[in-house]
CSV table of C-alpha atoms in Angstrom, one decimal:
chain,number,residue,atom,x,y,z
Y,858,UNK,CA,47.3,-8.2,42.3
Y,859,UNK,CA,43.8,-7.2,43.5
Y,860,UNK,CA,42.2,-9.0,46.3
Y,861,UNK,CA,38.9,-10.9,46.5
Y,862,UNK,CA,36.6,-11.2,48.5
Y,863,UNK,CA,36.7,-14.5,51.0
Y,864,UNK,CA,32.8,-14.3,51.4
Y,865,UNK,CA,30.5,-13.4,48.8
Y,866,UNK,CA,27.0,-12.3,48.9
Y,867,UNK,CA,23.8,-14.0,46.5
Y,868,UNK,CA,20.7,-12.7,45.3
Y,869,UNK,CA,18.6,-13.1,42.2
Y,870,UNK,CA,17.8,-10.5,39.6
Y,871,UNK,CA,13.9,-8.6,40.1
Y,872,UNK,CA,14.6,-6.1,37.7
Y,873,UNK,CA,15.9,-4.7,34.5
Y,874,UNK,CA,15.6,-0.6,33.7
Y,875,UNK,CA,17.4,2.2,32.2
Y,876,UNK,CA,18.3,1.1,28.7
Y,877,UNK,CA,20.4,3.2,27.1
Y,878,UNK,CA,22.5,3.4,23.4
Y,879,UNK,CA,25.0,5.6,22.2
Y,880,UNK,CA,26.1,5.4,18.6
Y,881,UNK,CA,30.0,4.9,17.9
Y,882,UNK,CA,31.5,7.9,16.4
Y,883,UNK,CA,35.0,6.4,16.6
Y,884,UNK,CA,36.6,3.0,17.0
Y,885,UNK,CA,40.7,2.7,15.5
Y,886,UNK,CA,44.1,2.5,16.8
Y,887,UNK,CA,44.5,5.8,18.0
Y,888,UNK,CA,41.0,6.1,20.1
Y,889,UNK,CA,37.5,5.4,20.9
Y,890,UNK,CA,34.7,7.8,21.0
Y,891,UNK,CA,31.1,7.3,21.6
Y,892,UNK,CA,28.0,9.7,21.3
Y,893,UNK,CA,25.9,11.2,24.2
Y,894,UNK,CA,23.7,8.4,25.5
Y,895,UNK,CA,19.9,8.3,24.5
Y,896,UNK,CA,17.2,6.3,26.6
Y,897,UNK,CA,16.5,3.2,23.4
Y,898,UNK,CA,13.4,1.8,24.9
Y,899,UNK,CA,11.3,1.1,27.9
Y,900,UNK,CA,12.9,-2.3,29.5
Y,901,UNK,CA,10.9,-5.7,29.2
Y,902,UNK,CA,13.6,-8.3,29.4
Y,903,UNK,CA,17.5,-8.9,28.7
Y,904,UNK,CA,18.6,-12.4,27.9
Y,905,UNK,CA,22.3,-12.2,26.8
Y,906,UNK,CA,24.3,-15.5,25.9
Y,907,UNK,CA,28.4,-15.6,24.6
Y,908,UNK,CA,29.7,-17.6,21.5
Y,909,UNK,CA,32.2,-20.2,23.2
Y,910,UNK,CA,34.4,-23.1,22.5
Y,911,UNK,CA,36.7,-24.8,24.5
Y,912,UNK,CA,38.5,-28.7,23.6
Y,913,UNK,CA,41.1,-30.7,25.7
Y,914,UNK,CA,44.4,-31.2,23.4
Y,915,UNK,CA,46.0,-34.3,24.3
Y,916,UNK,CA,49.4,-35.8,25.0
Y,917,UNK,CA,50.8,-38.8,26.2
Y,918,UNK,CA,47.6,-40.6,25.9
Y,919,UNK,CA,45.6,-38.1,28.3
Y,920,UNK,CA,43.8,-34.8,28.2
Y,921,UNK,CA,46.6,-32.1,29.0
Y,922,UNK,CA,45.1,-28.7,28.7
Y,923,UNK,CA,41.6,-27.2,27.7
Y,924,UNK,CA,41.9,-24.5,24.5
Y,925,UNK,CA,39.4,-22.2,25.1
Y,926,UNK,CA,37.7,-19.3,22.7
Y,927,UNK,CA,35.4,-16.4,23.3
Y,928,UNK,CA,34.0,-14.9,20.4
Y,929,UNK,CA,30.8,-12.5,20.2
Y,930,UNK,CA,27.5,-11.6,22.6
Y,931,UNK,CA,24.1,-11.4,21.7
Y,932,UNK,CA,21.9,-9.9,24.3
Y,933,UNK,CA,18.0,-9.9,23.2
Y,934,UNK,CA,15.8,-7.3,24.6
Y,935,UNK,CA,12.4,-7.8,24.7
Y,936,UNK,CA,11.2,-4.0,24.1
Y,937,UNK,CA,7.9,-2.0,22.8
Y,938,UNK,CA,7.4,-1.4,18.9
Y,939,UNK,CA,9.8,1.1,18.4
Y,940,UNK,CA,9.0,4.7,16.4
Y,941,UNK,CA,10.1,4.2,12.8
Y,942,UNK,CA,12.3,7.1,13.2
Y,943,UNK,CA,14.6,4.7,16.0
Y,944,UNK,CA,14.6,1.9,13.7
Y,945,UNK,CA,15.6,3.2,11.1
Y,946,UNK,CA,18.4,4.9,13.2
Y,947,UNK,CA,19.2,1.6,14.7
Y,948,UNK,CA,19.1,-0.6,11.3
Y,949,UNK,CA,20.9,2.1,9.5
Y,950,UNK,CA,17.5,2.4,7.0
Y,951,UNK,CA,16.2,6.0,5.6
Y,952,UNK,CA,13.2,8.0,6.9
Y,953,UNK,CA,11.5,10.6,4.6
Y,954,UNK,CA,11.8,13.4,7.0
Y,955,UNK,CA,8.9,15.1,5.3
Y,956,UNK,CA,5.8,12.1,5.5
Y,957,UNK,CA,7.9,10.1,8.1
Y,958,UNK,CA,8.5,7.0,6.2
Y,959,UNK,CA,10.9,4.3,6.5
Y,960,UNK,CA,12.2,4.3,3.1
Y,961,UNK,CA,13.6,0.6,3.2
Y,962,UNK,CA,15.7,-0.4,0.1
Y,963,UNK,CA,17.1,-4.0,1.2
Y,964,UNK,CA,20.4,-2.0,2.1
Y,965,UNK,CA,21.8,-1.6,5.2
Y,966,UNK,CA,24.3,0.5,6.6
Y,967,UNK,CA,26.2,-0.7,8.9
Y,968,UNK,CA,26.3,1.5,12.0
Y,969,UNK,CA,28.0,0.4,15.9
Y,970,UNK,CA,26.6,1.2,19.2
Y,971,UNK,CA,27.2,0.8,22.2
Y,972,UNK,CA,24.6,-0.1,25.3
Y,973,UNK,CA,23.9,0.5,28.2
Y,974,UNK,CA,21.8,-0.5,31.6
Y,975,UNK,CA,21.4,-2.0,34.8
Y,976,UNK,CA,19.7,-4.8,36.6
Y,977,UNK,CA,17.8,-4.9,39.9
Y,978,UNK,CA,19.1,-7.5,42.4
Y,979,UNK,CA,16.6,-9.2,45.1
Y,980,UNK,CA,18.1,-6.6,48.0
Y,981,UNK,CA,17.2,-3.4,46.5
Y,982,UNK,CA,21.1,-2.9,44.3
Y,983,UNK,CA,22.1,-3.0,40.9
Y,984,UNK,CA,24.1,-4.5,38.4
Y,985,UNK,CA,25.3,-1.9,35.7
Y,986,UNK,CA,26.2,-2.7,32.4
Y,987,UNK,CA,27.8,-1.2,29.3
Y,988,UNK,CA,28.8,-3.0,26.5
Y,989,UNK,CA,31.1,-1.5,24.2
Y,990,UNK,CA,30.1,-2.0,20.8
Y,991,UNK,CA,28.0,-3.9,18.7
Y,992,UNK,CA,25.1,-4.1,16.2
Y,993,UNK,CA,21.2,-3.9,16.5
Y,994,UNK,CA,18.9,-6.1,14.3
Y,995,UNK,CA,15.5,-6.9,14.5
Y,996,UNK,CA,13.7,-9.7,15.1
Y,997,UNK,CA,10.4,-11.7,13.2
Y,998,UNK,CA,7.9,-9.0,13.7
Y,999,UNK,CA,4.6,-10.6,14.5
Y,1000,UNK,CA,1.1,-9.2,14.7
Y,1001,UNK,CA,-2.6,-10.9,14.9
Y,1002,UNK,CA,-6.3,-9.9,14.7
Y,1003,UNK,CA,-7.8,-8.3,17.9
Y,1004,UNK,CA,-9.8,-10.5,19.7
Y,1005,UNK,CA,-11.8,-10.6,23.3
Y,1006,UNK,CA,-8.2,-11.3,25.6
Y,1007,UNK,CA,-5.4,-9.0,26.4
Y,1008,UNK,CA,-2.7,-10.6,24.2
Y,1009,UNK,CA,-0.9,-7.7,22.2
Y,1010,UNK,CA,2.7,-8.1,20.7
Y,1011,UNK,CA,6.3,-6.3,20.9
Y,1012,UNK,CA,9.5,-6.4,19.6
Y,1013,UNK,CA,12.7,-8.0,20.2
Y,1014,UNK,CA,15.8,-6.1,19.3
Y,1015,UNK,CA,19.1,-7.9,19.2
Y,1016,UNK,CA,22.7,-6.9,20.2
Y,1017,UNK,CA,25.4,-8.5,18.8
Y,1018,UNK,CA,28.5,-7.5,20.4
Y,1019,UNK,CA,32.2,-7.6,20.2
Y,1020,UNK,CA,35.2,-5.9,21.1
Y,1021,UNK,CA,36.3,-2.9,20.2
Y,1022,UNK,CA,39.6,-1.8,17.8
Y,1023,UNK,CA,41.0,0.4,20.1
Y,1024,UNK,CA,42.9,-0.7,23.6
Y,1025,UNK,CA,42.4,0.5,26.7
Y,1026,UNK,CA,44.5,1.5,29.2
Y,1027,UNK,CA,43.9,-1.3,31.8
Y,1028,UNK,CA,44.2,-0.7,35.9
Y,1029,UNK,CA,47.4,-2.7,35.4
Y,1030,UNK,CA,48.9,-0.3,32.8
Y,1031,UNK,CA,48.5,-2.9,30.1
Y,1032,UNK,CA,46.8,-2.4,26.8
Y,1033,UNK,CA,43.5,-4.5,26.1
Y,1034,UNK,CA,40.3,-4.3,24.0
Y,1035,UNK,CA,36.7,-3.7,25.6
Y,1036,UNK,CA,33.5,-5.5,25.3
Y,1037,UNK,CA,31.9,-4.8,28.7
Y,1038,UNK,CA,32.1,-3.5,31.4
Y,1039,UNK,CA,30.5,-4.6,34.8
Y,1040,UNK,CA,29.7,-3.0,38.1
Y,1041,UNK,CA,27.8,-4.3,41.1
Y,1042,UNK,CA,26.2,-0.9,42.9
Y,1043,UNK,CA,26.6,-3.4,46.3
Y,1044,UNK,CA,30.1,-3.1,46.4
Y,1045,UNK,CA,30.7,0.8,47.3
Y,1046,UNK,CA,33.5,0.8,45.2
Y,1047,UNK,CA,32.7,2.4,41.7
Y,1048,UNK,CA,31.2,5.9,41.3
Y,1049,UNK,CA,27.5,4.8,39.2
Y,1050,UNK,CA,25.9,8.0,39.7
Y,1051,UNK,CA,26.7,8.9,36.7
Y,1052,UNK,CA,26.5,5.6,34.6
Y,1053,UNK,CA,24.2,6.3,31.8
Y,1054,UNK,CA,25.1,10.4,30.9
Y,1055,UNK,CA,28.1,9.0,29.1
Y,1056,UNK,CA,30.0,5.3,27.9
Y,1057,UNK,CA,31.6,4.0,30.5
Y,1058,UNK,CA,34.8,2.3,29.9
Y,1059,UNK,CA,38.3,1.4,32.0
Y,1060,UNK,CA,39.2,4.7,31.3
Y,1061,UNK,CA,37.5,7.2,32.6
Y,1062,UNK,CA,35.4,4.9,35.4
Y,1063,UNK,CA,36.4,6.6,38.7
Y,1064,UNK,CA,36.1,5.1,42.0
Y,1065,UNK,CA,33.7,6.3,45.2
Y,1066,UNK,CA,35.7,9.0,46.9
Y,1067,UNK,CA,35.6,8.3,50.4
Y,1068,UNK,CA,33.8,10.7,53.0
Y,1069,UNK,CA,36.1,12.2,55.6
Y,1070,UNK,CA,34.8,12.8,58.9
């Protein structure tokens, strides 16, 4: 059994950089393999909320235990337009490679990535964050006439994530399906200095290695 912390330390977020995807090459039974990282957009906001249920079941005449469910994330990031070329990448849409175009023919193809980055705390440390896998879509894209203020408009790309297929070997030895993982850069525990040159998951996330005198 780990051990926690008797006194924990609180700060706010100032900060959210380094967003990162990597496209899912491989997601079954036998493994899980992700693609080389690629910097998605410059970082504007993150706003992530979880699909939950929970209700009490009863018996003899009182509440007796909560049921609870977790089903899927959707994180929306507030980003620049994004080049036609990443959309399309992202959407799973067609580009004419000779004029450039998005080529888009109501079809999608389905395509899993996963995502990374990291968010400032008040005292200078970071959260890091990859999730797994998931999907992008876009949001209502919105433009208006130019006028005498500085009002201009972006995007807003959405994540909808899940778990993955495959089960990963857990610090505990047991076998269990990812959809994030977490690390506070405060803690001096987890090795982040390499976070966003590959997918971090609970199995190859190594630990600080301690500095002999």
């Amino acid at each position: 059994m780990s051990s926690m912390p008797d006194v924990y330390k609180y700060e706010e977020y100032q900060g959210f950089d380094s967003l990162f995807s990597a496209e899912i090459t491989k997601d079954d039974a036998t493994g899980y393999t992700a693609g080389t990282p690629f910097a998605l957009a410059p970082a504007g906001e993150i706003a992530v909320s979880t699909d939950r249920a929970s209700a009490p079941k009863y018996y003899d005449n009182q509440p007796f235990l909560i049921v609870s469910a977790e089903g899927f994330d959707e994180a929306t990031l507030t980003v620049p337009v994004l080049p036609i070329a990443l959309i399309a990448r992202l959407l799973g849409k067609i580009v004419d490679t000779t004029t450039g175009a998005l080529l888009d023919t109501g079809v999608t193809q389905t395509k899993y990535f996963a995502l990374g980055y990291r968010l400032k705390f008040t005292d200078g440390t970071y959260r890091y964050v990859w999730r797994h896998k998931g999907t992008f879509r876009q949001e209502e894209e919105s433009a208006k006439s130019q006028d005498n203020t500085t009002d201009t408009n972006n995007h807003q790309l959405i994540f909808t994530g899940i778990t993955t297929i495959y089960k990963f070997t857990m610090p505990d030895t047991s076998k269990k399906p990812g959809k994030q993982i977490v690390v506070d850069e405060r803690d001096a525990k987890a090795n982040v200095s390499t976070w966003f040159t590959q997918v971090v998951t609970p199995e190859n996330l190594t630990a600080i290695t301690p500095v002999t005198p």
